Structure formats: C-alpha cells, structure tokens
Amino acid sequence: MCSISFIYLISISLSCFLLSLYFLLNNMIYFIEWEVVSLNSSSIVMTFLFDWMSLLFMSFVLMIASLVIFYSKEYMSNDNNINRFIMLVLMFVLSMMLLIISPNLISILLGWDGLGLVSYCLVIYFQNIKSYNAGMLTALSNRIGDVAFLLAIAWMLNYGSWNYIFYLEIMQNEFEMLMIGSLMMLAAMTKSAQIPFSSWLPAAMAAPTPVSALVHSSTLVTAGVYLLIRFNIILSTSWLGQLLLLLSGLTMFMAGLGANFEFDLKKIIALSTLSQLGLMMSILSMGFLKLAMFHLLTHALFKALLFMCAGAIIHNMNNSQDIRLMGGLSIHMPLTSACFNVSNLALCGMPFLAGFYSKDMILEIVSISNVNMFSFFLYYFSTGLTVSYSFRLVYYSMTGDLNCGSLNMLNDESWIMLRGMLGLLIMSIIGGSMLNWLIFPFPYMICLPIYMKLLTLFVCIMGGLFGYLVSLSNLYFLNKSLFMYNLSTFLGSMWFMPYISTYGMIFYPLNYGQLIVKSFDQGWSEYFGGQHLYQKLSTYSKTLFLMHNNSLKIYLMLFVFWILILMNFLLFL
C-alpha cells in the first residue's frame, strides 16, 4: 500500500509541477466547469480553478505526502493497522486537493470539513487520554472556523452564486463583501492557528510524527493562508488587513517566545510552525500575496524535513521526546543530524538555503513598506527568536553527551526513513532558489541603506548567540528561568492560551449547567413531574389495596356505591 501510494502521488506531483511551469510561463488560468446535475432550468455546476498557484501548491502537497507515506512504511511498521493509517493520509490529501482547486465556497467547504475530520481521526490515532483531549481541542477550535465558513456561504446568497472569485474585485467596497471577508478571515485564523486560537496546534502533536510532518507543518495549517491568498483583495482594501497584521505579528512573537521555554521536541517544532504561519499571514495582510505563497512553499519543504528528522530521533530515543535527555546525536546519528541541521538552518534563514530567499525578501519588503514601529519590531524580534530556539535545540540535542540511559541503542540504519528524508533534504537546499526564479518573473531590486540590509543578518546572529548562551549549562548550573519563574511560566505556556481556551471557556457553561441540573432536572421538575406523581399514585393505590384485601364488608359496600352511581347516570342523563 505504501509503495503504490508513493509512486502514484509522486507521479501526479511531478505532472502538476510541470503543468504549473507551463501555466506560469504562458500566464494562463483555466476554469473547468463540470455540470453535475441539470434539472429543467437549474443546473448544479462544480468549478475547478487551475492556475500556477493552485498547481504548484498541489504539486508540493503531493510530493511531501508521497515522501511522508514512504517514510511511514518504516516508522509505522510495527502498527497492525498501517493500511488504515495510509488510507487516512490519502483521504487527507484528497480533501486538500479539493480545497486547493475550488473557486467555489461550497466545494471548498467539502475539502475544508474533510481536512478537519481526517485531522481529528489522525490526532486520536494513538488511542490514549492525551490524544483524545488534543483531538477534541483541535476539532472544536476548528469548528469555530467552520461555522464562520457556513455563515459566509449564507451571506453569499446575496450574490446568486458561490463562486467568490468572480465577485471579489467588483464588490470589494460593499458591506456584504466585507462581512464575507471578515468571516473568511476568522475561518482562516482558526485553521492556521492564529491568536486567539493558537492552543490547538501544539496539542495536535499527539498525532504520529508522519502526520505532524504532513498535516501540522505543511498542508492543513497553510490551508488558511492559501484561502486568504485567494481573498487577498478584501484584506488590502479594508481594516481587516490591519487587524490581521496585528494578530499574526503577535502570534509570531508569542510562538517564538514559547519555543524558547519548551522542552518537548515536537512542541518546539510545532511552535516554530506557528511562528512561520504568523509570518506568512502578516506579510499577506500587507498585500504581498506572492511573497506569502513563496514562503508557504519553502516553509513546507524544510518543516516537513524537520519533523521527519524529529521522528527518526524520537524512534531511536525509545519514544522519548524530551530534549534534555538527548545529546551527542551528531555522533550517533550523523545522517539524520545532518538533515536536522540543514532544515534548522533553512528555518533560520541561512543564506542560499530554502528559507533564506523567502524570509530575507519578506523582511526587506517590510523595511521599505509603510509599516509602524510595533509591527517592525515584531517582525525582526520574532526572526531573532526563531534563530534562538533553533540554536537552543541544536545545543540540547546535537552537542554534549547522551543524557538518557546507559544502554543506548541509537543507530542510523533506518534506510527507508532516511531515503524519504534525503528527498526532502535536496528540496530544502535548492527549493528556495528554484521557486525564486519561477515565481518572480524579474528579480526584486530592494534598495536599502547598508545597516538596514545587514539588520536581518545581525538579528539572526544575535538570536543564535542568545539561544546558545542561555542554554549553556555546566556543573554548577542554575537555570536562568528560575530567577523570573512567573514570567517564564507565562511565556512558556503560550501566554496561558491553552488554559483560557479549555478551562477558561468551559467553566461558566458547566457551572450553569450544574445549577440547572440540580434545581430543575433533579429538583422542581422531579417534584412536579415524574417521581412525585409516581409517589402519590402509588400511595393512593396502596391505600385502596389495603381496603380491598383486608375488609370484605368495605369492599362490598364500595361495590354497592359504585352500582348506585352507575344507576344514577343511567336514569338521570
């Protein structure tokens, strides 16, 4: 099943990539209409939109999916239900395809809800309490966005068709379009885990690692960004863009800070995904949709690779995810460590790797844009934080000695997993420059003073140094975060967002429900309804039963009375 899926997906991916090149060079967009049903005068038509953006994104999703499935062949080899797992991943890919190529809100909803459902099934794949809680949090957070989606569909009834792509430009100043745009923004923010819906993304790390690599790094979470890329006209012409810039900037900042305090390997990578999503959303809200798309694609490559390496490491560490127990992995697992380091450097924006081209261009565009000081600070500080947690991760996992048991079974012999990783490694190195040549027909010439040009590099170097120095430990080591325990708890738990979105949201409804149950269901309604009525009737019937059983005279007397009453009725009515 794995091999068939791998070959099938990689071939479709390649053909999509070549098609996207053709569309890009000839500047073509295809609308394909399929008439599903035609009854009298009404017809139900399904529309597909093929342009370079959808084809390129599809090709990347398919490529990552194929490599992840190839990787799962070994990673999930001890699982009896591996075919079920592969089927779930394939269903996920299908939903994603439907979402990417639809210019129609209804067919996007099919893909969107398919993503949510399959994502829930994948998060609870390992069946334990933690997975169920995480799955529930994921599903219910995404429900908010789905409701917004349905409301947007209802608002679109004003226009007579759900093909939003035809109405965006011409109706952009209308109140209805603003309403639809704000609802779509809400939907995209839940799917892409922006503040205040961020808490589900780290929780979703309860899923198997191949799922994290495909779903929670490169595809599902970027579905929201992709949707907003399609709706970008509304963002750039209204206050929605400014609101999104603020929220996504704060998300980027919050995730970067949180990752510096985290000790769970997968959660660190999840928070880094969140940080990059904030970057995509914020540059998109300023109106640069090509840059957002560019960063989306490059990020998908190196983040999937990062998750795959993390999976190989966790596999070898006997399913332990704590980075404090790792160390010296570069000696024991050289090839995996090489992939890990390359993807980490690509994430930091190391020159000429995949992340550099998109990230550097985004930051330089921000420098020449008309953006306020606060947003500017958020962009650059978050970039520094990214480098900081990456170097902290390298320090904890790659250097020093192994900190877990004295018997270590670390090896680098998992060849199938390594092959999947090497495929993405090549893309992580050459993907950025390749996409840069493809997407931008002429190179951007960004003219800035030398200190502004070097600001990005300076921030990165400072962030790396900071991450390394904060993590340095020796024999008489005192953890720096103990000095400011309250602050580090606040920053390390994503500004208390997981608590707010679980206990915080549910306390009052549950409390109210308990009061209602006590006073109504088990109180007055019992008194006036079922139990009390039953009690009274049984008391009366017991009294009558006593009469009937114990005294024949009373029984006969009652019988005579009853006959007299009947006679009265018969005579006088």
Short mmCIF file of C-alpha atoms in Angstrom, two decimals, residues 30-245:
data_model
loop_
_atom_site.label_atom_id
_atom_site.label_comp_id
_atom_site.label_asym_id
_atom_site.label_seq_id
_atom_site.Cartn_x
_atom_site.Cartn_y
_atom_site.Cartn_z
CA TYR A 30 -8.10 27.56 -16.58
CA PHE A 31 -11.63 27.33 -15.22
CA ILE A 32 -13.03 23.85 -15.72
CA GLU A 33 -16.78 23.53 -15.19
CA TRP A 34 -18.38 20.17 -14.60
CA GLU A 35 -22.15 20.03 -14.74
CA VAL A 36 -23.04 17.56 -12.02
CA VAL A 37 -26.81 17.69 -12.38
CA SER A 38 -29.11 19.51 -14.77
CA LEU A 39 -32.80 19.57 -13.90
CA ASN A 40 -35.26 21.62 -16.00
CA SER A 41 -33.69 25.08 -15.95
CA SER A 42 -31.48 24.74 -12.88
CA SER A 43 -28.07 23.15 -13.07
CA ILE A 44 -25.54 22.31 -10.35
CA VAL A 45 -22.10 23.09 -11.68
CA MET A 46 -18.81 22.26 -9.99
CA THR A 47 -15.97 24.60 -10.95
CA PHE A 48 -12.25 23.89 -10.72
CA LEU A 49 -9.65 26.61 -10.91
CA PHE A 50 -6.24 25.76 -12.31
CA ASP A 51 -3.57 28.45 -12.27
CA TRP A 52 0.12 28.36 -11.39
CA MET A 53 -0.61 28.90 -7.72
CA SER A 54 -3.02 26.00 -7.24
CA LEU A 55 -0.97 23.62 -9.39
CA LEU A 56 2.30 24.47 -7.66
CA PHE A 57 0.80 24.14 -4.20
CA MET A 58 -0.81 20.86 -5.23
CA SER A 59 2.47 19.52 -6.53
CA PHE A 60 4.23 20.41 -3.25
CA VAL A 61 1.50 18.86 -1.12
CA LEU A 62 1.58 15.67 -3.20
CA MET A 63 5.36 15.48 -3.10
CA ILE A 64 5.52 15.87 0.69
CA ALA A 65 2.63 13.41 1.09
CA SER A 66 4.37 10.82 -1.09
CA LEU A 67 7.63 11.11 0.87
CA VAL A 68 5.78 11.02 4.18
CA ILE A 69 3.95 7.84 3.12
CA PHE A 70 7.27 6.34 2.04
CA TYR A 71 8.70 7.31 5.45
CA SER A 72 5.69 5.79 7.26
CA LYS A 73 6.46 2.41 5.73
CA GLU A 74 9.21 2.05 8.31
CA TYR A 75 8.03 4.46 11.00
CA MET A 76 4.65 2.74 11.37
CA SER A 77 5.94 -0.75 10.53
CA ASN A 78 5.02 -2.17 13.96
CA ASP A 79 1.46 -0.97 13.57
CA ASN A 80 -1.04 -3.67 12.63
CA ASN A 81 -3.36 -1.13 11.02
CA ILE A 82 -0.82 0.61 8.80
CA ASN A 83 -3.15 0.39 5.80
CA ARG A 84 -5.84 2.24 7.69
CA PHE A 85 -3.28 4.93 8.51
CA ILE A 86 -2.25 5.26 4.85
CA MET A 87 -5.92 5.47 3.83
CA LEU A 88 -6.44 8.31 6.30
CA VAL A 89 -3.43 10.17 4.92
CA LEU A 90 -4.72 9.67 1.36
CA MET A 91 -8.16 10.96 2.38
CA PHE A 92 -6.45 13.98 3.85
CA VAL A 93 -4.54 14.60 0.60
CA LEU A 94 -7.79 14.28 -1.38
CA SER A 95 -9.53 16.86 0.83
CA MET A 96 -6.55 19.16 0.40
CA MET A 97 -6.71 18.83 -3.40
CA LEU A 98 -10.41 19.70 -3.35
CA LEU A 99 -9.70 22.78 -1.25
CA ILE A 100 -6.84 23.98 -3.46
CA ILE A 101 -8.58 23.80 -6.83
CA SER A 102 -12.01 25.16 -5.85
CA PRO A 103 -13.01 28.74 -6.60
CA ASN A 104 -16.39 27.93 -5.08
CA LEU A 105 -17.27 28.22 -1.41
CA ILE A 106 -19.39 25.06 -1.34
CA SER A 107 -16.74 22.79 -2.81
CA ILE A 108 -14.09 24.44 -0.61
CA LEU A 109 -16.32 23.59 2.37
CA LEU A 110 -16.23 19.92 1.35
CA GLY A 111 -12.44 19.95 1.36
CA TRP A 112 -12.28 22.14 4.48
CA ASP A 113 -14.51 19.86 6.55
CA GLY A 114 -12.75 16.82 5.13
CA LEU A 115 -9.48 18.28 6.44
CA GLY A 116 -10.98 18.89 9.87
CA LEU A 117 -12.48 15.41 10.16
CA VAL A 118 -9.44 13.50 8.91
CA SER A 119 -7.19 15.67 11.05
CA TYR A 120 -9.24 14.69 14.11
CA CYS A 121 -9.01 11.00 13.17
CA LEU A 122 -5.24 11.29 12.78
CA VAL A 123 -4.69 13.16 16.05
CA ILE A 124 -6.52 10.45 18.02
CA TYR A 125 -4.74 7.68 16.09
CA PHE A 126 -2.76 6.58 19.16
CA GLN A 127 -5.65 5.97 21.46
CA ASN A 128 -5.00 7.39 24.90
CA ILE A 129 -6.50 10.15 27.05
CA LYS A 130 -3.98 12.77 25.97
CA SER A 131 -4.70 12.10 22.30
CA TYR A 132 -8.45 12.31 22.85
CA ASN A 133 -8.14 15.63 24.65
CA ALA A 134 -5.86 17.00 21.94
CA GLY A 135 -8.20 15.75 19.21
CA MET A 136 -11.20 17.31 20.88
CA LEU A 137 -9.41 20.65 21.29
CA THR A 138 -8.36 20.52 17.62
CA ALA A 139 -11.81 19.62 16.35
CA LEU A 140 -13.67 22.19 18.46
CA SER A 141 -11.22 25.02 17.70
CA ASN A 142 -11.65 24.32 14.00
CA ARG A 143 -15.44 24.16 14.43
CA ILE A 144 -15.48 27.90 15.10
CA GLY A 145 -13.90 28.50 11.70
CA ASP A 146 -16.29 26.05 10.04
CA VAL A 147 -19.26 27.94 11.47
CA ALA A 148 -17.78 31.18 10.11
CA PHE A 149 -17.45 29.43 6.76
CA LEU A 150 -21.11 28.42 6.78
CA LEU A 151 -22.11 31.97 7.69
CA ALA A 152 -20.02 33.25 4.78
CA ILE A 153 -21.86 30.82 2.48
CA ALA A 154 -25.17 32.22 3.79
CA TRP A 155 -24.01 35.80 3.17
CA MET A 156 -23.01 34.89 -0.38
CA LEU A 157 -26.65 34.10 -1.15
CA ASN A 158 -26.94 37.86 -1.80
CA TYR A 159 -24.89 37.42 -4.95
CA GLY A 160 -26.67 34.49 -6.57
CA SER A 161 -23.65 32.23 -6.88
CA TRP A 162 -20.93 30.92 -4.60
CA ASN A 163 -18.03 31.46 -6.98
CA TYR A 164 -16.45 34.12 -4.79
CA ILE A 165 -13.60 34.64 -7.22
CA PHE A 166 -15.88 36.48 -9.68
CA TYR A 167 -17.19 38.94 -7.12
CA LEU A 168 -14.10 39.88 -5.13
CA GLU A 169 -12.87 42.73 -7.28
CA ILE A 170 -16.14 44.26 -8.39
CA MET A 171 -17.86 44.12 -5.00
CA GLN A 172 -14.88 44.94 -2.79
CA ASN A 173 -16.42 48.12 -1.31
CA GLU A 174 -19.78 46.56 -0.46
CA PHE A 175 -20.74 45.81 3.14
CA GLU A 176 -21.70 42.22 2.25
CA MET A 177 -18.26 41.54 0.80
CA LEU A 178 -16.62 42.98 3.91
CA MET A 179 -18.78 40.70 6.01
CA ILE A 180 -17.83 37.65 3.92
CA GLY A 181 -14.18 38.69 4.06
CA SER A 182 -14.19 39.01 7.85
CA LEU A 183 -15.87 35.60 8.21
CA MET A 184 -13.34 34.02 5.88
CA MET A 185 -10.57 35.67 7.87
CA LEU A 186 -11.98 34.14 11.06
CA ALA A 187 -12.12 30.72 9.36
CA ALA A 188 -8.53 31.08 8.12
CA MET A 189 -7.37 32.17 11.57
CA THR A 190 -8.77 29.07 13.25
CA LYS A 191 -7.31 26.75 10.61
CA SER A 192 -3.92 28.48 10.67
CA ALA A 193 -3.95 28.69 14.50
CA GLN A 194 -3.51 32.45 14.89
CA ILE A 195 -4.13 34.18 18.22
CA PRO A 196 -6.63 33.52 19.95
CA PHE A 197 -6.98 30.01 18.50
CA SER A 198 -3.32 29.01 18.80
CA SER A 199 -3.55 26.41 21.52
CA TRP A 200 -4.66 23.52 19.31
CA LEU A 201 -1.52 23.32 17.17
CA PRO A 202 0.95 22.22 19.89
CA ALA A 203 -1.77 19.93 21.31
CA ALA A 204 -2.16 18.25 17.90
CA MET A 205 1.39 16.91 18.28
CA ALA A 206 -0.20 13.88 19.94
CA ALA A 207 -0.55 12.56 16.38
CA PRO A 208 2.06 10.19 14.87
CA THR A 209 5.13 12.06 13.56
CA PRO A 210 4.48 11.43 9.83
CA VAL A 211 1.11 13.11 10.37
CA SER A 212 2.79 16.06 12.06
CA ALA A 213 5.18 16.29 9.11
CA LEU A 214 2.41 16.34 6.53
CA VAL A 215 -0.62 17.79 8.28
CA HIS A 216 0.54 20.13 11.00
CA SER A 217 3.51 21.64 9.25
CA SER A 218 2.99 21.97 5.55
CA THR A 219 -0.59 21.45 4.44
CA LEU A 220 -3.51 21.68 6.88
CA VAL A 221 -2.24 24.74 8.72
CA THR A 222 -1.39 26.52 5.48
CA ALA A 223 -4.91 25.95 4.11
CA GLY A 224 -5.98 29.10 5.96
CA VAL A 225 -3.13 31.10 4.43
CA TYR A 226 -3.99 29.75 0.98
CA LEU A 227 -7.63 30.75 1.41
CA LEU A 228 -6.63 34.27 2.38
CA ILE A 229 -4.29 34.46 -0.61
CA ARG A 230 -7.39 33.89 -2.74
CA PHE A 231 -9.30 36.54 -0.74
CA ASN A 232 -6.40 39.00 -0.62
CA ILE A 233 -8.23 41.87 -2.38
CA ILE A 234 -10.57 42.31 0.60
CA LEU A 235 -7.69 42.31 3.08
CA SER A 236 -5.71 45.01 1.32
CA THR A 237 -8.64 47.40 0.85
CA SER A 238 -10.18 47.35 4.34
CA TRP A 239 -9.34 47.41 8.05
CA LEU A 240 -9.27 43.60 8.08
CA GLY A 241 -5.68 43.62 6.84
CA GLN A 242 -4.54 45.85 9.72
CA LEU A 243 -6.26 43.64 12.29
CA LEU A 244 -4.73 40.53 10.75
CA LEU A 245 -1.29 42.16 10.73
#
